[in-house]
Amino acid sequence: MTTRRDVMRQAGALAAVVALPSPGRAAAGPALLSVADRKRLIADADRYLSLRPRTTTSAIAPRSPGGPKDYYSEADYWWPDPAKPGGPYVRRDGLSNPDKFDAHRDAMIELSLAVPALVAAWKATRDARYARHAETFLHAWFVDPATAMNPNLQYAQAIIGVNTGRGIGVIDTLHLVEVARAVMVLDGTAGGAVPPGFRLTHSAAIRGWFAAYLQWLTTSKNGMEERDERNNHGTCWALQAAAFARLTGDASVVAFCADRFRERLIPDQVAPDGSQPLELARTKPFGYTLFNLDALAALARVASTPGDDLWRFATADGRSLAGALAFMYPFIRDKRTWPYAHDVEYFDQWPIRHVSLLFGAEALHEERYRQLWRRLPPLPAVREVIRNVPLRQPTLWM
C-alpha cells in the first residue's frame, strides 16, 4: 500500500513534457507526452489509485477556533519568542517553522497533486479508473456533507498569540487552482477532446462549492485584504479568483482579474527592466521571483481572451509579463549568473520546469523558452518547493 509519505517523495515525477507548436503556429489538438514522461505520469497516477482522500476532518487542529470542517493553518515564518516563552510568536522571514500545524495544508497539497495527476493520466490513457478515483477526492473535499471543507479560509495562516487567521492565508488555496482546471477537463468544459467512458457525477455540487468559495474570496475581509496585497499574494488572489470564476462561469470576475493584471499587478510588481523589486527584497529572492512569475503567467493563461492577450500587454514605460520572463530567462538558464542574494532556504532546489517558460513559449512564439523548459528537472520531492509551484500538470492546460 502506498503511503502519503511515498506520494510526497514521488511528487517530483509529476511534470509531463508537452509538445508545443513551432513558433508562429497555433496550438492544435491535445498536448502530447514524451514516451518517458508518459510512463512516469502513469506510474505516479497508479500510486494515487491506492491513496484514499483526507480532508480537514482527518486531522484535528487543537489551536483552531473553528470546527472540524474549517481549514486551519499556522504562519510559516513565525516562531516562539525566546525572550517571552508562551507569548506571541515573532517573525523570522524566509525560515519555515517545522512545528506549526500543517496537517490541513498537507491534505490540500495532496489533493492538488493527486487529482491533476489522475486526470492527466485519464487523458493520456482513456482509462476511466483514473477519472473515477479523482472524483473520490473531489467528492470528499467538496460534496460529502461529513467531510467537505467549509468554503472559506477564515482561519488560515494564524499567528500564535496574535490572531486566529489573516488575509495572506488566502494563498493556501492556490493549490485549488489546478484542481479546478482538472474539474473542467473531467466534465468537458476545458476544451479539446474528452476521453469516453466517464461522466463526472457531482459536477454541479463541485461547482457550487467553488462558487461559494469565490463569493467569500471576493467579499470577505480576509479575501479583500489579500486582493490588495502588492506582491505575490495579490497575484495569487487574482489567479485563484480567475480560475474559480472560469470553472463557475463568472465572466465578470474573470474580466476584473484581467483588469487587475493590467492596472495593479504589472505596474506595481514589474520594473521597466523586467525585474520584480518586491520579490527581490525578500530573503528568498530567487524562489519568490520565480514563484510570482509562474503565478502571473498562469493568470495570463486563465484570464486572457482571444481579443485580449495579457502576454502582449505593456505599460507606457515598458512593464510587462513578457519582460519579466525575459529578465529571468538567463538566470533560469544559468543560476550561477544570479547577481542578487541567495535564498536563505532551498536555493539549490530552483529552478524547475516553470510554467512561465512553457506558457511564454506558446504565447510569444519563443522556442528558446520551450527548449529550456525541457532541459530543467521536474518538480523535486521537497515539500517547500512543491508548496511554491502553482501548476504542476501542464497537459491539463495546453
Short mmCIF file of C-alpha atoms in Angstrom, two decimals:
data_model
loop_
_atom_site.label_atom_id
_atom_site.label_comp_id
_atom_site.label_asym_id
_atom_site.label_seq_id
_atom_site.Cartn_x
_atom_site.Cartn_y
_atom_site.Cartn_z
CA MET A 1 0.00 0.00 0.00
CA THR A 2 1.37 3.40 -0.97
CA THR A 3 1.64 5.80 1.95
CA ARG A 4 1.22 9.57 1.86
CA ARG A 5 4.94 9.91 2.54
CA ASP A 6 5.65 7.77 -0.53
CA VAL A 7 3.37 10.01 -2.57
CA MET A 8 5.16 13.16 -1.48
CA ARG A 9 8.51 11.55 -2.34
CA GLN A 10 7.20 10.74 -5.79
CA ALA A 11 5.84 14.21 -6.42
CA GLY A 12 8.96 15.04 -8.39
CA ALA A 13 7.78 12.88 -11.25
CA LEU A 14 4.51 14.69 -11.84
CA ALA A 15 5.52 17.14 -14.57
CA ALA A 16 4.75 15.97 -18.09
CA VAL A 17 6.57 17.05 -21.24
CA VAL A 18 4.29 18.96 -23.57
CA ALA A 19 4.90 19.27 -27.32
CA LEU A 20 4.32 22.92 -28.18
CA PRO A 21 3.69 24.15 -31.70
CA SER A 22 6.51 25.69 -33.66
CA PRO A 23 6.86 29.49 -33.46
CA GLY A 24 4.17 31.21 -35.48
CA ARG A 25 1.80 28.28 -35.42
CA ALA A 26 -1.32 27.95 -33.30
CA ALA A 27 -1.67 25.08 -30.87
CA ALA A 28 -3.80 22.26 -32.24
CA GLY A 29 -5.23 19.21 -30.52
CA PRO A 30 -4.43 17.81 -27.10
CA ALA A 31 -1.00 18.15 -25.55
CA LEU A 32 1.46 15.34 -26.30
CA LEU A 33 3.64 13.49 -23.81
CA SER A 34 7.11 12.17 -24.43
CA VAL A 35 7.40 8.41 -24.05
CA ALA A 36 9.46 8.64 -20.86
CA ASP A 37 7.24 11.22 -19.19
CA ARG A 38 4.09 9.40 -20.21
CA LYS A 39 5.39 6.30 -18.44
CA ARG A 40 6.31 8.35 -15.39
CA LEU A 41 2.92 10.05 -15.30
CA ILE A 42 1.07 6.75 -15.47
CA ALA A 43 3.28 5.19 -12.79
CA ASP A 44 2.56 8.09 -10.45
CA ALA A 45 -1.16 8.02 -11.18
CA ASP A 46 -1.13 4.31 -10.38
CA ARG A 47 0.30 5.15 -6.96
CA TYR A 48 -2.50 7.64 -6.36
CA LEU A 49 -5.06 4.93 -7.14
CA SER A 50 -4.16 3.32 -3.82
CA LEU A 51 -4.41 6.58 -1.84
CA ARG A 52 -7.61 7.46 -0.02
CA PRO A 53 -8.58 11.13 0.29
CA ARG A 54 -8.23 13.02 3.53
CA THR A 55 -9.74 16.43 4.20
CA THR A 56 -9.78 18.89 7.09
CA THR A 57 -11.86 16.39 9.07
CA SER A 58 -8.94 13.94 9.02
CA ALA A 59 -6.86 15.96 11.48
CA ILE A 60 -7.97 17.99 14.49
CA ALA A 61 -6.33 21.40 14.79
CA PRO A 62 -6.02 21.94 18.56
CA ARG A 63 -5.49 25.72 18.31
CA SER A 64 -8.20 26.37 15.72
CA PRO A 65 -11.28 28.35 16.81
CA GLY A 66 -13.25 26.64 14.04
CA GLY A 67 -14.81 23.22 13.68
CA PRO A 68 -13.52 20.05 12.00
CA LYS A 69 -14.67 21.18 8.55
CA ASP A 70 -12.89 24.54 8.83
CA TYR A 71 -9.48 24.76 7.18
CA TYR A 72 -6.79 25.92 9.59
CA SER A 73 -3.08 26.60 9.16
CA GLU A 74 -0.35 28.49 11.01
CA ALA A 75 2.06 31.10 9.68
CA ASP A 76 5.19 29.76 8.04
CA TYR A 77 7.74 32.31 9.21
CA TRP A 78 6.61 32.89 12.79
CA TRP A 79 8.37 31.32 15.78
CA PRO A 80 8.18 31.26 19.58
CA ASP A 81 9.90 34.27 21.13
CA PRO A 82 12.84 33.05 23.28
CA ALA A 83 12.57 36.24 25.31
CA LYS A 84 8.87 35.66 26.08
CA PRO A 85 8.13 31.94 26.47
CA GLY A 86 4.43 31.30 25.93
CA GLY A 87 3.96 34.77 24.46
CA PRO A 88 3.13 35.93 20.93
CA TYR A 89 5.21 34.48 18.13
CA VAL A 90 7.81 36.62 16.33
CA ARG A 91 8.68 36.75 12.63
CA ARG A 92 11.80 35.23 11.04
CA ASP A 93 11.19 35.94 7.35
CA GLY A 94 12.02 33.09 5.00
CA LEU A 95 12.64 30.50 7.71
CA SER A 96 9.81 27.98 7.94
CA ASN A 97 8.81 26.83 11.41
CA PRO A 98 8.66 23.00 11.29
CA ASP A 99 6.45 22.83 14.40
CA LYS A 100 3.49 24.77 13.02
CA PHE A 101 0.20 22.97 12.42
CA ASP A 102 0.27 21.93 8.78
CA ALA A 103 -1.98 18.88 8.53
CA HIS A 104 -4.77 20.68 6.67
CA ARG A 105 -2.38 22.29 4.22
CA ASP A 106 -0.63 18.96 3.68
CA ALA A 107 -4.00 17.38 2.89
CA MET A 108 -4.83 20.15 0.42
CA ILE A 109 -1.45 19.83 -1.28
CA GLU A 110 -2.05 16.10 -1.52
CA LEU A 111 -5.38 16.84 -3.20
CA SER A 112 -3.63 19.21 -5.60
CA LEU A 113 -1.08 16.55 -6.50
CA ALA A 114 -3.45 13.61 -6.81
CA VAL A 115 -6.41 14.99 -8.75
CA PRO A 116 -4.46 16.69 -11.58
CA ALA A 117 -2.15 13.68 -11.95
CA LEU A 118 -5.08 11.27 -12.13
CA VAL A 119 -6.94 13.43 -14.64
CA ALA A 120 -3.81 13.84 -16.77
CA ALA A 121 -3.37 10.06 -16.77
CA TRP A 122 -7.01 9.66 -17.79
CA LYS A 123 -6.42 11.98 -20.73
CA ALA A 124 -3.28 10.08 -21.69
CA THR A 125 -4.69 6.55 -21.40
CA ARG A 126 -8.51 6.85 -21.61
CA ASP A 127 -8.58 4.56 -18.60
CA ALA A 128 -11.65 5.61 -16.60
CA ARG A 129 -10.19 4.24 -13.36
CA TYR A 130 -8.09 7.39 -13.05
CA ALA A 131 -11.06 9.70 -13.55
CA ARG A 132 -13.22 7.75 -11.11
CA HIS A 133 -10.56 7.92 -8.40
CA ALA A 134 -10.06 11.64 -9.00
CA GLU A 135 -13.77 12.01 -8.34
CA THR A 136 -13.42 10.27 -4.96
CA PHE A 137 -11.09 13.10 -3.90
CA LEU A 138 -13.42 15.75 -5.29
CA HIS A 139 -16.42 14.15 -3.56
CA ALA A 140 -14.65 14.05 -0.19
CA TRP A 141 -13.46 17.67 -0.36
CA PHE A 142 -16.41 19.41 -1.97
CA VAL A 143 -19.55 17.24 -1.85
CA ASP A 144 -19.77 14.82 1.10
CA PRO A 145 -21.51 16.69 3.97
CA ALA A 146 -19.49 14.75 6.52
CA THR A 147 -16.05 15.64 5.15
CA ALA A 148 -16.35 18.58 2.74
CA MET A 149 -14.35 21.65 3.72
CA ASN A 150 -16.33 24.77 4.57
CA PRO A 151 -15.86 27.20 1.64
CA ASN A 152 -13.79 29.85 3.40
CA LEU A 153 -10.29 30.46 4.71
CA GLN A 154 -11.17 32.37 7.84
CA TYR A 155 -8.53 30.58 9.92
CA ALA A 156 -5.59 30.35 7.53
CA GLN A 157 -2.00 31.17 8.50
CA ALA A 158 -2.84 32.18 12.03
CA ILE A 159 -0.08 33.67 14.18
CA ILE A 160 0.04 32.19 17.66
CA GLY A 161 -0.75 34.84 20.25
CA VAL A 162 -1.53 37.44 17.58
CA ASN A 163 -4.56 36.34 15.52
CA THR A 164 -6.62 33.31 14.52
CA GLY A 165 -6.28 33.85 10.76
CA ARG A 166 -5.40 36.61 8.31
CA GLY A 167 -5.75 37.78 4.76
CA ILE A 168 -2.46 36.45 3.47
CA GLY A 169 -3.58 32.98 4.50
CA VAL A 170 -5.77 33.03 1.38
CA ILE A 171 -2.68 32.00 -0.56
CA ASP A 172 -3.14 28.49 0.85
CA THR A 173 -5.95 27.76 -1.63
CA LEU A 174 -3.63 28.49 -4.54
CA HIS A 175 -3.40 24.69 -4.56
CA LEU A 176 -7.02 24.50 -5.69
CA VAL A 177 -6.34 26.30 -8.99
CA GLU A 178 -5.21 23.19 -10.85
CA VAL A 179 -7.89 21.14 -9.10
CA ALA A 180 -10.48 23.50 -10.60
CA ARG A 181 -8.88 23.06 -14.01
CA ALA A 182 -8.98 19.27 -13.58
CA VAL A 183 -12.72 19.50 -12.91
CA MET A 184 -13.17 21.39 -16.17
CA VAL A 185 -11.21 18.71 -18.01
CA LEU A 186 -13.27 15.95 -16.38
CA ASP A 187 -16.61 17.45 -17.35
CA GLY A 188 -15.54 18.57 -20.80
CA THR A 189 -15.68 22.33 -20.32
CA ALA A 190 -11.92 22.94 -20.69
CA GLY A 191 -12.00 22.45 -24.46
CA GLY A 192 -10.38 19.76 -26.52
CA ALA A 193 -11.26 16.09 -26.85
CA VAL A 194 -12.63 14.30 -23.78
CA PRO A 195 -11.93 10.57 -23.39
CA PRO A 196 -15.05 8.41 -23.39
CA GLY A 197 -16.19 6.11 -20.62
CA PHE A 198 -16.58 8.54 -17.73
CA ARG A 199 -19.11 11.12 -16.58
CA LEU A 200 -18.47 13.42 -13.62
CA THR A 201 -21.41 12.69 -11.35
CA HIS A 202 -21.18 15.61 -8.94
CA SER A 203 -20.14 18.40 -11.30
CA ALA A 204 -22.93 20.76 -10.17
CA ALA A 205 -22.17 20.27 -6.48
CA ILE A 206 -18.43 20.77 -7.00
CA ARG A 207 -19.05 23.93 -8.98
CA GLY A 208 -21.43 25.07 -6.25
CA TRP A 209 -18.66 24.72 -3.68
CA PHE A 210 -16.27 26.78 -5.81
CA ALA A 211 -18.97 29.40 -6.42
CA ALA A 212 -19.47 29.74 -2.66
CA TYR A 213 -15.74 29.98 -2.08
CA LEU A 214 -15.37 32.56 -4.86
CA GLN A 215 -18.10 34.63 -3.19
CA TRP A 216 -16.17 34.51 0.08
CA LEU A 217 -12.90 35.24 -1.71
CA THR A 218 -14.27 38.39 -3.35
CA THR A 219 -16.34 39.81 -0.48
CA SER A 220 -14.83 38.80 2.88
CA LYS A 221 -12.41 40.90 4.91
CA ASN A 222 -9.63 38.33 4.54
CA GLY A 223 -10.28 37.94 0.84
CA MET A 224 -10.24 41.66 0.12
CA GLU A 225 -7.10 42.16 2.20
CA GLU A 226 -5.35 39.51 0.12
CA ARG A 227 -6.65 41.06 -3.11
CA ASP A 228 -4.98 44.34 -2.17
CA GLU A 229 -1.56 42.88 -1.29
CA ARG A 230 1.02 44.33 -3.68
CA ASN A 231 3.38 41.36 -4.01
CA ASN A 232 2.90 37.69 -4.95
CA HIS A 233 -0.09 37.46 -2.60
CA GLY A 234 -2.06 39.87 -4.78
CA THR A 235 -1.07 37.86 -7.85
CA CYS A 236 -2.19 34.61 -6.26
CA TRP A 237 -5.53 36.10 -5.23
CA ALA A 238 -6.19 37.14 -8.83
CA LEU A 239 -5.11 33.75 -10.18
CA GLN A 240 -7.42 31.95 -7.79
CA ALA A 241 -10.36 34.24 -8.46
CA ALA A 242 -9.94 33.96 -12.22
CA ALA A 243 -9.53 30.17 -12.16
CA PHE A 244 -12.56 29.61 -9.92
CA ALA A 245 -14.59 32.07 -11.99
CA ARG A 246 -13.70 30.16 -15.16
CA LEU A 247 -14.96 26.98 -13.52
CA THR A 248 -18.19 28.56 -12.31
CA GLY A 249 -18.89 30.68 -15.39
CA ASP A 250 -18.48 34.07 -13.73
CA ALA A 251 -17.25 36.19 -16.64
CA SER A 252 -17.37 39.42 -14.62
CA VAL A 253 -14.79 38.14 -12.13
CA VAL A 254 -12.52 36.92 -14.93
CA ALA A 255 -12.70 40.36 -16.52
CA PHE A 256 -11.98 42.00 -13.16
CA CYS A 257 -8.86 39.86 -12.75
CA ALA A 258 -7.67 40.76 -16.25
CA ASP A 259 -8.11 44.43 -15.36
CA ARG A 260 -6.25 43.82 -12.12
CA PHE A 261 -3.36 42.32 -14.09
CA ARG A 262 -3.08 45.44 -16.27
CA GLU A 263 -3.84 48.11 -13.67
CA ARG A 264 -2.21 46.84 -10.49
CA LEU A 265 -0.13 43.67 -10.76
CA ILE A 266 2.17 44.50 -13.65
CA PRO A 267 2.54 48.22 -12.79
CA ASP A 268 3.16 47.51 -9.08
CA GLN A 269 5.30 44.40 -9.36
CA VAL A 270 7.37 44.52 -12.55
CA ALA A 271 10.01 47.19 -13.14
CA PRO A 272 10.70 48.56 -16.64
CA ASP A 273 13.77 46.29 -16.86
CA GLY A 274 11.64 43.21 -16.08
CA SER A 275 12.83 42.69 -12.51
CA GLN A 276 10.40 42.20 -9.62
CA PRO A 277 11.63 44.53 -6.84
CA LEU A 278 9.10 43.39 -4.23
CA GLU A 279 10.19 39.77 -4.58
CA LEU A 280 13.90 40.62 -4.84
CA ALA A 281 13.63 42.36 -1.47
CA ARG A 282 12.66 39.10 0.27
CA THR A 283 15.00 36.66 1.97
CA LYS A 284 14.25 34.14 -0.81
CA PRO A 285 14.57 36.43 -3.85
CA PHE A 286 15.24 33.73 -6.45
CA GLY A 287 12.44 31.39 -5.39
CA TYR A 288 9.91 34.17 -4.81
CA THR A 289 10.64 35.82 -8.16
CA LEU A 290 10.14 32.50 -9.96
CA PHE A 291 7.01 31.79 -7.95
CA ASN A 292 5.40 35.12 -8.75
CA LEU A 293 6.43 34.85 -12.40
CA ASP A 294 4.69 31.47 -12.63
CA ALA A 295 1.58 32.88 -10.96
CA LEU A 296 1.49 35.87 -13.33
CA ALA A 297 1.93 33.54 -16.31
CA ALA A 298 -0.85 31.27 -15.06
CA LEU A 299 -3.13 34.27 -14.56
CA ALA A 300 -2.43 35.41 -18.12
CA ARG A 301 -3.32 31.91 -19.27
CA VAL A 302 -6.60 31.88 -17.36
CA ALA A 303 -7.78 35.46 -17.84
CA SER A 304 -6.74 36.17 -21.43
CA THR A 305 -9.35 36.10 -24.18
CA PRO A 306 -8.92 35.85 -27.97
CA GLY A 307 -9.20 39.63 -28.17
CA ASP A 308 -7.18 40.43 -25.04
CA ASP A 309 -3.89 38.55 -24.72
CA LEU A 310 -2.35 39.59 -21.42
CA TRP A 311 1.05 38.33 -22.57
CA ARG A 312 1.04 41.22 -25.07
CA PHE A 313 0.17 43.91 -22.54
CA ALA A 314 2.78 46.51 -21.58
CA THR A 315 2.57 49.77 -19.65
CA ALA A 316 3.64 53.06 -21.21
CA ASP A 317 7.07 52.71 -19.57
CA GLY A 318 7.55 49.12 -20.71
CA ARG A 319 6.50 46.97 -17.75
CA SER A 320 5.16 43.60 -18.92
CA LEU A 321 4.91 39.90 -18.20
CA ALA A 322 6.95 39.21 -21.32
CA GLY A 323 9.65 41.50 -19.94
CA ALA A 324 9.58 39.75 -16.56
CA LEU A 325 10.14 36.40 -18.24
CA ALA A 326 12.92 37.78 -20.44
CA PHE A 327 14.60 39.20 -17.33
CA MET A 328 14.61 35.85 -15.55
CA TYR A 329 15.46 33.70 -18.56
CA PRO A 330 19.28 33.98 -18.32
CA PHE A 331 19.20 33.23 -14.58
CA ILE A 332 16.96 30.22 -15.08
CA ARG A 333 19.32 29.02 -17.80
CA ASP A 334 22.38 29.51 -15.59
CA LYS A 335 21.70 30.19 -11.92
CA ARG A 336 25.39 30.89 -11.38
CA THR A 337 24.87 34.29 -13.02
CA TRP A 338 22.25 35.35 -10.41
CA PRO A 339 23.58 38.72 -9.13
CA TYR A 340 21.30 39.05 -6.09
CA ALA A 341 21.31 37.44 -2.67
CA HIS A 342 20.87 33.69 -2.44
CA ASP A 343 17.71 32.38 -0.79
CA VAL A 344 18.05 31.56 2.89
CA GLU A 345 16.37 28.21 2.22
CA TYR A 346 16.09 25.86 -0.79
CA PHE A 347 18.19 27.92 -3.20
CA ASP A 348 19.69 24.73 -4.61
CA GLN A 349 16.25 23.28 -5.47
CA TRP A 350 15.46 26.01 -8.06
CA PRO A 351 14.83 26.30 -10.96
CA ILE A 352 12.48 23.57 -12.19
CA ARG A 353 10.13 23.21 -15.16
CA HIS A 354 8.36 26.53 -14.65
CA VAL A 355 5.04 27.03 -16.41
CA SER A 356 6.06 30.62 -17.15
CA LEU A 357 8.56 29.22 -19.66
CA LEU A 358 6.02 26.87 -21.19
CA PHE A 359 3.16 29.36 -21.43
CA GLY A 360 5.54 32.10 -22.57
CA ALA A 361 6.92 29.88 -25.32
CA GLU A 362 3.46 29.36 -26.73
CA ALA A 363 2.16 32.90 -26.28
CA LEU A 364 5.29 34.68 -27.51
CA HIS A 365 6.47 32.08 -30.06
CA GLU A 366 9.82 31.81 -28.26
CA GLU A 367 11.34 28.41 -28.94
CA ARG A 368 14.23 29.08 -26.54
CA TYR A 369 11.77 29.09 -23.61
CA ARG A 370 10.36 25.72 -24.57
CA GLN A 371 13.82 24.21 -25.04
CA LEU A 372 14.95 25.47 -21.64
CA TRP A 373 11.79 24.09 -20.02
CA ARG A 374 12.55 20.67 -21.46
CA ARG A 375 16.08 20.70 -20.04
CA LEU A 376 15.02 21.58 -16.49
CA PRO A 377 14.25 18.96 -13.83
CA PRO A 378 10.67 18.09 -12.93
CA LEU A 379 9.19 19.08 -9.61
CA PRO A 380 11.53 17.82 -6.85
CA ALA A 381 10.18 15.90 -3.88
CA VAL A 382 10.82 18.79 -1.49
CA ARG A 383 7.69 19.94 0.30
CA GLU A 384 8.58 23.62 0.43
CA VAL A 385 9.29 23.67 -3.30
CA ILE A 386 6.06 21.80 -4.05
CA ARG A 387 4.20 24.37 -1.95
CA ASN A 388 5.55 27.16 -4.15
CA VAL A 389 4.69 25.69 -7.54
CA PRO A 390 1.17 26.78 -8.55
CA LEU A 391 0.73 24.45 -11.56
CA ARG A 392 2.27 21.01 -11.96
CA GLN A 393 0.38 19.27 -14.79
CA PRO A 394 0.71 21.40 -17.93
CA THR A 395 -1.03 18.77 -20.05
CA LEU A 396 -4.27 19.93 -18.42
CA TRP A 397 -3.74 23.46 -19.71
CA MET A 398 -2.29 23.09 -23.21
#
